[in-house]
PDB file of C-alpha atoms in Angstrom:
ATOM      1  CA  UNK N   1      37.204 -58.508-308.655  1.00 50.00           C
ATOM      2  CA  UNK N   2      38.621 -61.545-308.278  1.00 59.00           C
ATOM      3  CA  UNK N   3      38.162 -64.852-305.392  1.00 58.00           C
ATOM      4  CA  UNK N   4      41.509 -63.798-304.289  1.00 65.00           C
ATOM      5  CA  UNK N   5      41.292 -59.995-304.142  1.00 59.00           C
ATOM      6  CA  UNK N   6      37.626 -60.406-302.393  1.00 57.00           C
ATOM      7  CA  UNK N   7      39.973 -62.745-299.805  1.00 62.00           C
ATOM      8  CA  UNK N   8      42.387 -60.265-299.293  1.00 63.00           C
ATOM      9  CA  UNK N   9      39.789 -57.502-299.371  1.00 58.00           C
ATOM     10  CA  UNK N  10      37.862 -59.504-296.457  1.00 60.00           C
ATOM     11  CA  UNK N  11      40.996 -59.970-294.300  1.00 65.00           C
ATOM     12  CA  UNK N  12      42.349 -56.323-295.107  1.00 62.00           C
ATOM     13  CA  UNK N  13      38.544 -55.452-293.349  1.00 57.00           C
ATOM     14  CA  UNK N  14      38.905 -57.394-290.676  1.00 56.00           C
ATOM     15  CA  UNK N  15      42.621 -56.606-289.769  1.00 56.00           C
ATOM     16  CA  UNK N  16      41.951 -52.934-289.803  1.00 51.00           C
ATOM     17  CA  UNK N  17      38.289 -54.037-287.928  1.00 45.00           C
ATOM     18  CA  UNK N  18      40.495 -55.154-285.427  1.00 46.00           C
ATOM     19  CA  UNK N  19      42.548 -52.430-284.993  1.00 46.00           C
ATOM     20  CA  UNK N  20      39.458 -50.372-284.415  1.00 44.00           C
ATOM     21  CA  UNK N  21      38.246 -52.369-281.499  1.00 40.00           C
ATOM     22  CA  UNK N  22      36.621 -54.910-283.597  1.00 43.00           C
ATOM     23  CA  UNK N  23      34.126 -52.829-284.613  1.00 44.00           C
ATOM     24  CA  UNK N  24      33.027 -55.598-287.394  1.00 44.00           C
ATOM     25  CA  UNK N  25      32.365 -57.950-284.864  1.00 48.00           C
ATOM     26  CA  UNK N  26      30.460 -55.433-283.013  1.00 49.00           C
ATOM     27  CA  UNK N  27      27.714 -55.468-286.244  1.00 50.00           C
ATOM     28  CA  UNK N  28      25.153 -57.468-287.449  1.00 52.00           C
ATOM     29  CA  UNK N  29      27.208 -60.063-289.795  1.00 54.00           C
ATOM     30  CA  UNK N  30      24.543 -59.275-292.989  1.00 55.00           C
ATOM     31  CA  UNK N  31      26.631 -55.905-293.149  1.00 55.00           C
ATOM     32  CA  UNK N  32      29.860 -57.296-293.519  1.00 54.00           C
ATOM     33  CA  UNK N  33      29.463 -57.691-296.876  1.00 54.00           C
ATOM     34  CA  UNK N  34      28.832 -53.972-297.624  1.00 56.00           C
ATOM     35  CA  UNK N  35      32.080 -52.792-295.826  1.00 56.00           C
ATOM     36  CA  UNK N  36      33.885 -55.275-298.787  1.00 53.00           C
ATOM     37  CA  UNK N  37      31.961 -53.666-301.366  1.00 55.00           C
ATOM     38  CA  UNK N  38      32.559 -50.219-299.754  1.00 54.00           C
ATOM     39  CA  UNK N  39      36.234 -50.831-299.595  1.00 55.00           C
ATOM     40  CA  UNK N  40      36.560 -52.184-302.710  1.00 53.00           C
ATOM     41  CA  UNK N  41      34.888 -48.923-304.345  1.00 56.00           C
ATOM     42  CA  UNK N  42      36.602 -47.448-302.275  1.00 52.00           C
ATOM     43  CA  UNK N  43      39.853 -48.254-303.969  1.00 53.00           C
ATOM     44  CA  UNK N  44      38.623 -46.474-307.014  1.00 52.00           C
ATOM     45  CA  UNK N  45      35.897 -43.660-306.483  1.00 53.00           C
ATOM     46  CA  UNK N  46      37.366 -41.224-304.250  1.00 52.00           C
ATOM     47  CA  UNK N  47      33.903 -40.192-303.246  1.00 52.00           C
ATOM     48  CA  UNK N  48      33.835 -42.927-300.675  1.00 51.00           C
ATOM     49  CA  UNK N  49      37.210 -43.203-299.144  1.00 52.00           C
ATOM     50  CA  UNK N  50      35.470 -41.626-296.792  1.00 59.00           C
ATOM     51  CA  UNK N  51      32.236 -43.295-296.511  1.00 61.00           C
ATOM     52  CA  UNK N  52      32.797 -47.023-295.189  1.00 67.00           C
ATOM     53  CA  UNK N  53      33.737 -45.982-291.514  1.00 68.00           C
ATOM     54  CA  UNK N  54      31.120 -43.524-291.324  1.00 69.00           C
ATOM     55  CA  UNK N  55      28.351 -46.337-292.810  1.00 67.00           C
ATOM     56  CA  UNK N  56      29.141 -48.168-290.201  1.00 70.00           C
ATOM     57  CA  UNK N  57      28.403 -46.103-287.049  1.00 73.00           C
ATOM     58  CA  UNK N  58      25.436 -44.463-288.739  1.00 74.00           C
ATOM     59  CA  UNK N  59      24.071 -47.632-288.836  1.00 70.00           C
ATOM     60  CA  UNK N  60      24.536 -49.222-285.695  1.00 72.00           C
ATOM     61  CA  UNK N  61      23.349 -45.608-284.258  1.00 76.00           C
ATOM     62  CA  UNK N  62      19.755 -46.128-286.224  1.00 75.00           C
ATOM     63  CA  UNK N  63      19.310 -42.395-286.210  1.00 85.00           C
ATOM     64  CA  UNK N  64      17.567 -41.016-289.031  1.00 89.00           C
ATOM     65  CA  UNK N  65      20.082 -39.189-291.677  1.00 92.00           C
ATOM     66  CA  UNK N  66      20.342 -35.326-290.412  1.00 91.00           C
ATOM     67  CA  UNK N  67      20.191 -32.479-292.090  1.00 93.00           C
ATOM     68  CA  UNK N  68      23.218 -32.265-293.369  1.00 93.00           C
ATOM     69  CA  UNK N  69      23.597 -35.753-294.429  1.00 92.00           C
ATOM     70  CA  UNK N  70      20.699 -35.286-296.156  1.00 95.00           C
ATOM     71  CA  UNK N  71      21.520 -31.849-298.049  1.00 96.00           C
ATOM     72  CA  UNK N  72      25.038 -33.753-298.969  1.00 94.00           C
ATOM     73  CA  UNK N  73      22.877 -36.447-300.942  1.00 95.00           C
ATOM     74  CA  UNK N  74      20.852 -33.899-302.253  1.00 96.00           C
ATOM     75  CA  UNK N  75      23.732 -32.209-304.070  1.00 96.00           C
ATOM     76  CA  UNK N  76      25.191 -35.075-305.068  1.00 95.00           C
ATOM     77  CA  UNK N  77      21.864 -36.363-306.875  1.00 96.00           C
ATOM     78  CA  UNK N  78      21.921 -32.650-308.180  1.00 97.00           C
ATOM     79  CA  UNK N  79      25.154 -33.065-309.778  1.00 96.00           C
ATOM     80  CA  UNK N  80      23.948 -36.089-311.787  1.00 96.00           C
ATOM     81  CA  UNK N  81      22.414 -33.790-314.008  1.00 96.00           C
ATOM     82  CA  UNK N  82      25.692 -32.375-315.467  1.00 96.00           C
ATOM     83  CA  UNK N  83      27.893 -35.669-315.782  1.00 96.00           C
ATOM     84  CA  UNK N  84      30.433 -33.822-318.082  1.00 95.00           C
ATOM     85  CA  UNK N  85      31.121 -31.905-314.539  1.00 94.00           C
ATOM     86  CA  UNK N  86      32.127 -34.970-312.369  1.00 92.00           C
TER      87      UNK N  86
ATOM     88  CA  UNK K   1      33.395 -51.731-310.521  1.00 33.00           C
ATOM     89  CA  UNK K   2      30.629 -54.316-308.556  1.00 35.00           C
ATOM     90  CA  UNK K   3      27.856 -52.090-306.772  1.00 35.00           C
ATOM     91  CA  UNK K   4      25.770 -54.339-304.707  1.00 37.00           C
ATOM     92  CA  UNK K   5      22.497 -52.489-302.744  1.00 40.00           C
ATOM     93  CA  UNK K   6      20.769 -54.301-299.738  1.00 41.00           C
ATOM     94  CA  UNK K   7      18.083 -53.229-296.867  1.00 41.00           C
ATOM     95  CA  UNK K   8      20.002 -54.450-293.894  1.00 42.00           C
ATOM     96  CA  UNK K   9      17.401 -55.173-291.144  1.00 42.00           C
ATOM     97  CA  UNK K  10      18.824 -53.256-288.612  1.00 42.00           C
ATOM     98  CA  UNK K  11      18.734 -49.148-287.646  1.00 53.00           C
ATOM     99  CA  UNK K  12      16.162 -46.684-288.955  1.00 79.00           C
ATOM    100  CA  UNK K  13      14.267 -47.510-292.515  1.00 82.00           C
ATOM    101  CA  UNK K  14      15.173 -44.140-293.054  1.00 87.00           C
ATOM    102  CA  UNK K  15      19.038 -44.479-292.434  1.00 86.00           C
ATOM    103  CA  UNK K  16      18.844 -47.870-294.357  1.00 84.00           C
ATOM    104  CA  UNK K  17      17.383 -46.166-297.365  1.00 87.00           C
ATOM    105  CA  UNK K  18      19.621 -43.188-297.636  1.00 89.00           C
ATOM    106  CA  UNK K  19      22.850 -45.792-297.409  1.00 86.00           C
ATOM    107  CA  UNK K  20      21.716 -47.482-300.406  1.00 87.00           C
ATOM    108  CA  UNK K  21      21.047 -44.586-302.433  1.00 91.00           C
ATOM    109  CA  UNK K  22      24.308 -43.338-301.709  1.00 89.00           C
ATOM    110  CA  UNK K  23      25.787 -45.706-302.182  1.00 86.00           C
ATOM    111  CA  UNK K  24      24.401 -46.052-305.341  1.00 90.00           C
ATOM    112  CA  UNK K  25      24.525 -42.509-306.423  1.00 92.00           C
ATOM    113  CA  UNK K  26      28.607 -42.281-305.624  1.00 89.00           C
ATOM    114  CA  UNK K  27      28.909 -45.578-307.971  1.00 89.00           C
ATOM    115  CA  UNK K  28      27.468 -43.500-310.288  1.00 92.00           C
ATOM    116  CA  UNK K  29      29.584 -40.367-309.628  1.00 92.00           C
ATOM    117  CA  UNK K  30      32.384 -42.252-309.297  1.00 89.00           C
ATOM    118  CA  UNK K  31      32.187 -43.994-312.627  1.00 90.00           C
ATOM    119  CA  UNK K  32      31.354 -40.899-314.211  1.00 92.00           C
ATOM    120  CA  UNK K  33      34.262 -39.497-312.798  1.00 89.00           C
ATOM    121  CA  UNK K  34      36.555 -41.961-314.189  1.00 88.00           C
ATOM    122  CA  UNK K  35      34.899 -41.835-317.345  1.00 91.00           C
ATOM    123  CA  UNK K  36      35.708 -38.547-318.113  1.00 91.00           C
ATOM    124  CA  UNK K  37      38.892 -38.689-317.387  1.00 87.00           C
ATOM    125  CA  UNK K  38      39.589 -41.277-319.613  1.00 87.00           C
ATOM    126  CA  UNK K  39      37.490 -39.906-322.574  1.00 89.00           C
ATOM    127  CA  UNK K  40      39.997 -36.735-322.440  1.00 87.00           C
ATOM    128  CA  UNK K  41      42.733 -38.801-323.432  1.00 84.00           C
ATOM    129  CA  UNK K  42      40.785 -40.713-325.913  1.00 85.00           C
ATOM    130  CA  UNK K  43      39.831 -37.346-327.747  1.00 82.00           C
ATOM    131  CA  UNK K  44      43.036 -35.747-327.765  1.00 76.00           C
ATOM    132  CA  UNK K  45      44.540 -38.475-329.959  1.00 70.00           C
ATOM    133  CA  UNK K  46      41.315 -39.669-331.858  1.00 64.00           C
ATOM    134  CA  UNK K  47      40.824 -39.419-335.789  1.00 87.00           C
ATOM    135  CA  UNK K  48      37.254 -37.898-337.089  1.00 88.00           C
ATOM    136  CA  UNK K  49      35.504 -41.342-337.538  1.00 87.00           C
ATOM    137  CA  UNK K  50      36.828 -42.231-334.046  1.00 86.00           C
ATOM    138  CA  UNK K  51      35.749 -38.869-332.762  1.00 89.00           C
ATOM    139  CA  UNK K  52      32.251 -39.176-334.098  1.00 90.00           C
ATOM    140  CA  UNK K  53      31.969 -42.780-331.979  1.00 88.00           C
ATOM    141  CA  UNK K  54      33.062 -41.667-328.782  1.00 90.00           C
ATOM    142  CA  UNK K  55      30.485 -38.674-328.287  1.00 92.00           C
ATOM    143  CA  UNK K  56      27.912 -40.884-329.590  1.00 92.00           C
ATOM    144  CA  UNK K  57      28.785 -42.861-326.582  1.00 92.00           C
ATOM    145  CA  UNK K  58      29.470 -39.975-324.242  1.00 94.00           C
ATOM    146  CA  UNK K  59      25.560 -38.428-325.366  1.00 95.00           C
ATOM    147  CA  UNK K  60      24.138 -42.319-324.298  1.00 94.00           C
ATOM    148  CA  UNK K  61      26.196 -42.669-321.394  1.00 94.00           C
ATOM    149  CA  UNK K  62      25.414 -39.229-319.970  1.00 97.00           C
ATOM    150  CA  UNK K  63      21.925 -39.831-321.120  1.00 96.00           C
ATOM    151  CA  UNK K  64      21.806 -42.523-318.506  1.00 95.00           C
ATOM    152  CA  UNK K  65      23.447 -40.726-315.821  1.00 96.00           C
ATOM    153  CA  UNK K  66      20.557 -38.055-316.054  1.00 97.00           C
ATOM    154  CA  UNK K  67      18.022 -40.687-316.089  1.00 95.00           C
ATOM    155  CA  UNK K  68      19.745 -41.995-313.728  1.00 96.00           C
ATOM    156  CA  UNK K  69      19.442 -38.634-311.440  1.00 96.00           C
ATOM    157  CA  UNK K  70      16.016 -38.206-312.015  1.00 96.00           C
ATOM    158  CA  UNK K  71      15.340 -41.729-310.673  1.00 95.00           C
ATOM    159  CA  UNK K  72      17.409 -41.051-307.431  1.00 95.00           C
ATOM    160  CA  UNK K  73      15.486 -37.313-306.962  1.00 96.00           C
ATOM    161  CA  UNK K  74      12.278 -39.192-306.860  1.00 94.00           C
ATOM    162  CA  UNK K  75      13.145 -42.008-304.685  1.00 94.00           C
ATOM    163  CA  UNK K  76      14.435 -39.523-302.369  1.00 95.00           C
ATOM    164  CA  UNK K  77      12.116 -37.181-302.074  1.00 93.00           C
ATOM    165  CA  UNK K  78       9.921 -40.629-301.616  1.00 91.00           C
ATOM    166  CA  UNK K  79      12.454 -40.990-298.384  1.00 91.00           C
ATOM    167  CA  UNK K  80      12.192 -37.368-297.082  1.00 92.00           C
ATOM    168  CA  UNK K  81       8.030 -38.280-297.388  1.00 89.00           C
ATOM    169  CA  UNK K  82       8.329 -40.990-295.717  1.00 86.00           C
ATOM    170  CA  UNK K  83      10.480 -39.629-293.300  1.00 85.00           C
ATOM    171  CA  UNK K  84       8.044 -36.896-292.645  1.00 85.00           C
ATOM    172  CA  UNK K  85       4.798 -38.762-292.930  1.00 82.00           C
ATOM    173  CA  UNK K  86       5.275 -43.146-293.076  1.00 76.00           C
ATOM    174  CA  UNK K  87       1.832 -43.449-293.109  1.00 74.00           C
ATOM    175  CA  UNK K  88       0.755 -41.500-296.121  1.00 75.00           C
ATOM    176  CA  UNK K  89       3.758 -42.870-297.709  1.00 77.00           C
ATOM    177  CA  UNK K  90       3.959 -45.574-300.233  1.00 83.00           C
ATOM    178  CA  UNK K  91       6.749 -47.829-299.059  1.00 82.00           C
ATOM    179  CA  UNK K  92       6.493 -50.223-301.311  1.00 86.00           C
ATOM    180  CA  UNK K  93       6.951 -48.171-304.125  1.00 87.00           C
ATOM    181  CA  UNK K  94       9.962 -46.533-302.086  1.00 86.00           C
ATOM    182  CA  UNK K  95      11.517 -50.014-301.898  1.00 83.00           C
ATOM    183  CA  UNK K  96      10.413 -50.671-305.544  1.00 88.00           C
ATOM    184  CA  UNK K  97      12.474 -47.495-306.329  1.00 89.00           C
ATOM    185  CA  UNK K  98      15.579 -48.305-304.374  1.00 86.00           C
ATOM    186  CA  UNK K  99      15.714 -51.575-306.284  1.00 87.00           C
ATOM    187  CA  UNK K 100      15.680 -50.070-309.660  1.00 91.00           C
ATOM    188  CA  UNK K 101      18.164 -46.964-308.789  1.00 89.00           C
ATOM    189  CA  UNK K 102      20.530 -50.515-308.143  1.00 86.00           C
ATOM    190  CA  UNK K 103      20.024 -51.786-311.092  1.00 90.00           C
ATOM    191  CA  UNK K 104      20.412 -49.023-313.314  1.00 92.00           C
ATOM    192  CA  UNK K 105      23.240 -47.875-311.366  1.00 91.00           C
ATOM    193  CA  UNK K 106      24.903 -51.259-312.411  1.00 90.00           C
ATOM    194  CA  UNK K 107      23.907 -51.020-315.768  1.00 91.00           C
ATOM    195  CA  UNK K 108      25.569 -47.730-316.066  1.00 92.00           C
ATOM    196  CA  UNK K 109      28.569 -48.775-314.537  1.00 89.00           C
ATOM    197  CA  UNK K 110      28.557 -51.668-316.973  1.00 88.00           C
ATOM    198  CA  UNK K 111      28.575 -49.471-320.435  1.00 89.00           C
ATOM    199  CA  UNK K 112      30.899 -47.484-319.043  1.00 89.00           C
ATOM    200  CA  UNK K 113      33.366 -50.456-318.800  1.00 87.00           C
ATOM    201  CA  UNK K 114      32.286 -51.444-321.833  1.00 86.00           C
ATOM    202  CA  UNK K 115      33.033 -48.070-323.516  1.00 86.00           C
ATOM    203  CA  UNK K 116      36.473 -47.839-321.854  1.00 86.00           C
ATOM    204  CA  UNK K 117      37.485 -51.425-322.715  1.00 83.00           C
ATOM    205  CA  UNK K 118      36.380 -50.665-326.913  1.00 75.00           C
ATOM    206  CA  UNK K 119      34.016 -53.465-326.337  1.00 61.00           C
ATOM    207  CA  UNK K 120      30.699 -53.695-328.366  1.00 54.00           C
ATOM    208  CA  UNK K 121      27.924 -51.504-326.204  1.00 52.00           C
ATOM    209  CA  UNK K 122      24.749 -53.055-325.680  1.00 52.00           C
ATOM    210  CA  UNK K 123      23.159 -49.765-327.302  1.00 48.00           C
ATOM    211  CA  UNK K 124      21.867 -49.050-330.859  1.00 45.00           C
ATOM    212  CA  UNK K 125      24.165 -48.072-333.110  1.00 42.00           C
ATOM    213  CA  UNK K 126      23.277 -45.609-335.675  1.00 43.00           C
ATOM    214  CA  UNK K 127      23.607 -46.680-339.193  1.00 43.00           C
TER     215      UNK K 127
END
């Protein structure tokens, strides 16, 4: 990725943080930087187009993963076992 | 594709941990994912020689992936232990583990960009 995507990247984030209620602003700066890199996958593993929003609140909440989170992971790391599958 | 893996100090250890090996294990996935795809259209039209090449490089890169998996199972279950019990848990070996599943998830996201660009692969070639 490029100086100038990252900048656009950053300012696409913050927009949209905005628009949320400036939920960025709202978290610890140091995690900033993993909402870029979560968008930017983002953009081409469909895995996490759904992830970077939901990073975000899990973290601020501090709650341990639950149960579910933690059977999702548990398939995915299964499924890394048969990579002609994915 | 850039995969970058940090311990934020904020929330759960827990909650941090299972962030980063997501997010390393969709990298993964993802890539993978991609991967595939492209190697279908690469064997469709490929001549013998060519054909030989590219599943030598789909058996390493798949190799790797597996690895790969097995790391991330036994980081995890390092979590869940922790999780259950932090005391009778080695953390720093947890940690230790995290770091590695980072940068072999990089790594793996690296040949596979290699392979799909026809770049040389950092991997021994048979003779």
């Amino acid at each position: 990725m490029t100086a100038e995507q990252l900048a656009a990247l950053k300012a696409e984030v913050n927009s949209v943080a905005a628009t949320a209620g400036g939920i960025i602003d709202a978290v610890d700066p140091g995690l900033v930087p993993f909402v870029v890199i979560g968008r930017a996958v983002a953009a081409t593993a469909p895995d996490l187009v759904n992830d970077v929003e939901k990073w975000i609140e899990s973290i601020k909440s501090g709650k341990d993963p639950t149960d579910e989170e933690n059977a999702v992971l548990s398939d995915k790391i299964a499924s890394l076992m048969h990579p002609e599958t994915l | 594709m850039a995969v970058s893996v940090g311990l934020v100090a904020c929330g759960s250890l827990n909650r941090n941990l299972y962030h980063a090996e997501t997010l390393a294990v969709d990298g993964v996935r993802g890539g993978t994912h991609t991967y595939n795809a492209w190697l279908a259209t690469q064997t469709n039209t490929a001549d013998t020689n060519a054909l030989a090449k590219l599943y030598r490089e789909r058996d390493q890169v798949y190799g790797k992936v597996r690895n790969f998996g097995a790391l991330t199972k036994t980081v995890d279950n390092l979590r869940l232990s922790y999780a259950t019990n932090s005391a009778n848990t080695n953390l720093t070996a947890l940690q230790t583990g995290v770091t590695a599943l980072e940068s072999q998830s990089q790594d793996i996201i690296d040949e596979i960009t290699a392979a799909m660009s026809g770049k040389p692969i950092p991997w021994p070639q048979t003779p």
